[in-house]
Amino acid sequence: MTAARVSALLPLLVVLAVVAASADGALENIRATADDETQSRAVAELLRRLLGDRAREFVVSVNRSLSAGGLDVCELRSTRNNRVVAVGSSGVAAATGIYNYLKYFCNCHVSWSGDQLDLPRPLPPLTGVLRIQSPHRFRYYQNVCTSSYSMVWWDWPRWQREIDWMALNGINLPLAFLGQEALWQEVYMSLGLNQTELNQFFTGPAFLAWNRMGNLFAWGGPLPQSWHLKQLSLQLKILDRMRAFGMIPVLPAFAGIVPHGITRLFPQANVTKLAPWSRFNCSYSCAYVLDPRDPLFRRIGSMFLTLVVRLFGTDHVYNTDTFNEQTPASSDPTYLSSISHAIFTTMTSVDPQAVWLMQAWLFINEPDFWKPPQVKALLHGVPLGRMIVLDLFADSVPAYSFTQSFYGQPFIWCMLHNFGGNRNLFGTVESVNLGPFEALRFPNSTLVGLGMAPEGIEQNPVVYELMSEMAWRKEPVNLVKWASLYASRRYGNMNESLTAAWRLLFRSVYNCTIPGYKNHNRDPLVRRPSLKLKTDVWYDPADLYEAWKLLFEAAPSLVSVETFRYDLVDVTRQALQLLAFEFYKEIRDSFQAQKLPELLVAGGVLVYDLIPELDRLLSSDQHFLLGVWLEQARSFGLDEQEAQLYDINARNQITLWGPDGEILDYANKDWAGLMEDYYLQRWGLFVNTLVECLDRGRPFKQDTFNQAVFQVENGFVYNQRKYPSKPRGDTYEIARLIFLKYYPHALKRLK
Ligand SMILES: *[C@@H]1O[C@H](CO)[C@@H](O)[C@H](O)[C@H]1NC(C)=O
Ligand SMILES: *[C@@H]1O[C@H](CO)[C@@H](O)[C@H](O)[C@H]1NC(C)=O
Ligand SMILES: *[C@@H]1O[C@H](CO)[C@@H](O)[C@H](O)[C@H]1NC(C)=O
Ligand SMILES: *[C@@H]1O[C@H](CO)[C@@H](O)[C@H](O)[C@H]1NC(C)=O
Ligand SMILES: *[C@@H]1O[C@H](CO)[C@@H](O)[C@H](O)[C@H]1NC(C)=O
Ligand SMILES: *[C@@H]1O[C@H](CO)[C@@H](O)[C@H](O)[C@H]1NC(C)=O
Ligand SMILES: *[C@@H]1O[C@H](CO)[C@@H](O)[C@H](O)[C@H]1NC(C)=O
């Protein structure tokens, strides 16, 4: 984008002047900028989108003076003519208060997989004042990867819906990362880089999260100019809407990652080439990192941030992650402090009120490097209170507990929960329920908020609803009771067998208590076949099969309810995945025991029946379609050439993840289309290969198989086939056939 094109956008923007203010009490200075009336209107409009005409039965207002010490509160009461009056200290507080009323008084539910908004008529009256308050200043949302794994192809209606969801769930500190490449391009062009050099720098859309962190370059690119404009215009709408609700959007800042071309322009600059990331080699990896103490760092960092503030306005919170999955050049504490200090002072040179929001992923990802002196040095390079640390994986490996609460820097307890946007059922409900309170009670705790930092979303909505509520509660919930109420509002039905199903799910798939567990959805079915796949699970399959049975039995009367249908598909899918484990073990064991007939039976069931049936089941629900993902990707293209580039980006991310399967299947998805044309093809090849090996008395060679199966995988990425983006088939009928056929298999294998 040229300067003229960026400037052309300027009149559209509310350009906020940076107010020079005292740095004291920086976190107190972070507050919503929209006035009370704007925030009230934003909530009223949300209710109209959600409830249509019945939104008139709610009277919403925002009065920021209700807030004590910057903490959010909402008060609700009923009027004599059956309306509900909600007064919130912010738009977010009002929306959260109303959602609480909708959940616990009206038995309603809003989720990624559908809403259940059968609102009682008239509205159930409140006796007295219902007061909902959060003891947490901040409720954070997103991981830096979410924008690539889940949000990359979203249009404005989808964004609008997500921001509504955030408001209802109390989020007031979301990332707002779109459109930043347009600004980077502007910065680098004005320094003298040319388009070729930028094309060698930016990745394609589906990989930008890792480009921003310096992990990856050029792969999936070049990034079309039309992408920049579309993302910028989306970003402006997103920021407007977030701020209208009283949220604090977090904007990007500079971490020192630069295009290689910088070394051409500034040969004297201290630029270090890092080692390759993950299993990539230097053809798409190996970042060039500018030493933050080099004067050029301040120059580039402040050019970028100035542009960010000019185009996007600011609420003073900036994220950047230095050393993400990359080892620093030196472990000398003085060096580490000087790095964080330089990053921070670059921010304050543009915005004196800047607060640095940093993911603490590095401390748990590289514990051998980050010992107490190193952690403390990095954190203390920034004045206390001017940094917010995200304790990213606190639901599993809380870092505050071994860093003396981040040595005095404020932190946010985050549930990470999801990797790569995988779709398996999973949760750590015990730690979600207890962890936030433990963090609050920790000696000299610097906890300032709770958050959700999933790499991908649109899965396991239950876990996100539970986690969101934790920020508004004074004590843990009774999980068994909570699960029952959840089932009842999700389906709008109090049936005991449904609440029983959810209690079973809560004590099995949703109750992972193994610290650091990351193996969920590393299921054989969605992995490249081999004789050495892991088959561990963290729960008792009997519980899952029983929940499956209960949902299936309730299906005839409920399958027309979108949320129920989704769960029926999802739990059936999980049951089939578990069974695929069993057939895989039988395939493996019969091969090793050289039993050809058994191999043929188990392999035949898996390849010719189970996976095709699963594909059929997934095809029948809107939320499980590869076609939707690809259609959204293509629709961003200005012409066929761009559409094809995006199609390949979209396919590569969820399969090979890199040109040669560098992060193979990390972002796997249980989607119709992918099941049939990718997972099934691989398993077919595997079973055939094993049969041939037994037949000819040859050993199975994984290397040879990998070469053959790569052709299948790569073929899928480039096949250009179109997949339906609308559901097909009768979910209940398909689920019934599957249940009748496979439930006996399940029972048999439990013995
Ligand atoms: C806002 O709340 C304050 C404190 O409760 C109250 O004094 C004031 O009248 C309220 N303002 C409006 C417009 O209701
Ligand atoms: C960009 O700069 C590089 C290095 O000077 C040069 O090799 C390349 O031809 C230039 N490309 C364009 C399009 O100007
Ligand atoms: C590096 O990776 C690229 C892309 O996967 C591949 O084509 C190339 O052969 C690799 N180079 C080396 C030296 O391994
Ligand atoms: C250049 O940067 C590296 C990495 O930040 C650092 O280790 C080195 O000391 C720097 N060199 C100079 C001359 O400043
Ligand atoms: C908490 O802070 C106080 C005052 O700085 C200090 O004396 C005490 O040792 C700290 N407690 C813990 C457990 O770190
Ligand atoms: C989760 O498992 C633990 C034991 O591992 C148990 O104490 C707890 O009650 C379980 N939670 C639920 C909700 O079932
Ligand atoms: C609950 O659902 C089951 C299965 O559909 C049905 O047999 C039972 O009668 C229902 N119970 C109530 C109380 O509605």
PDB file of C-alpha atoms in Angstrom, residues 15 138 151 165 197 311 337 360 363 383 488 490 520 528 549 555 604 651 659 730 737:
ATOM      1  CA  VAL A  15      -7.691   9.935  15.341  1.00  0.00           C
ATOM      2  CA  PHE A 138      -9.290  -7.283  33.166  1.00  0.00           C
ATOM      3  CA  MET A 151     -10.308 -15.820  12.475  1.00  0.00           C
ATOM      4  CA  TRP A 165     -20.051 -12.966  22.290  1.00  0.00           C
ATOM      5  CA  GLU A 197      11.946  -7.787  -0.304  1.00  0.00           C
ATOM      6  CA  LEU A 311      -4.669   4.928  12.240  1.00  0.00           C
ATOM      7  CA  SER A 337      16.844  -6.522  31.174  1.00  0.00           C
ATOM      8  CA  ALA A 360       4.582 -15.703  29.392  1.00  0.00           C
ATOM      9  CA  PHE A 363       8.982 -19.240  30.513  1.00  0.00           C
ATOM     10  CA  PRO A 383       8.911  -0.534  35.597  1.00  0.00           C
ATOM     11  CA  SER A 488     -30.663 -27.625  30.466  1.00  0.00           C
ATOM     12  CA  ARG A 490     -28.137 -25.344  26.020  1.00  0.00           C
ATOM     13  CA  HIS A 520      -5.658 -34.250  23.170  1.00  0.00           C
ATOM     14  CA  ARG A 528      -0.208 -39.672   9.626  1.00  0.00           C
ATOM     15  CA  LYS A 549     -26.020 -43.386  24.391  1.00  0.00           C
ATOM     16  CA  ALA A 555     -32.269 -37.251  19.837  1.00  0.00           C
ATOM     17  CA  GLY A 604     -11.731 -52.911   6.325  1.00  0.00           C
ATOM     18  CA  ARG A 651      -5.718 -26.274   3.164  1.00  0.00           C
ATOM     19  CA  PRO A 659       5.696 -27.119   2.346  1.00  0.00           C
ATOM     20  CA  ASP A 730     -30.451 -36.231   7.953  1.00  0.00           C
ATOM     21  CA  LEU A 737     -27.149 -46.040  11.819  1.00  0.00           C
TER      22      LEU A 737
END
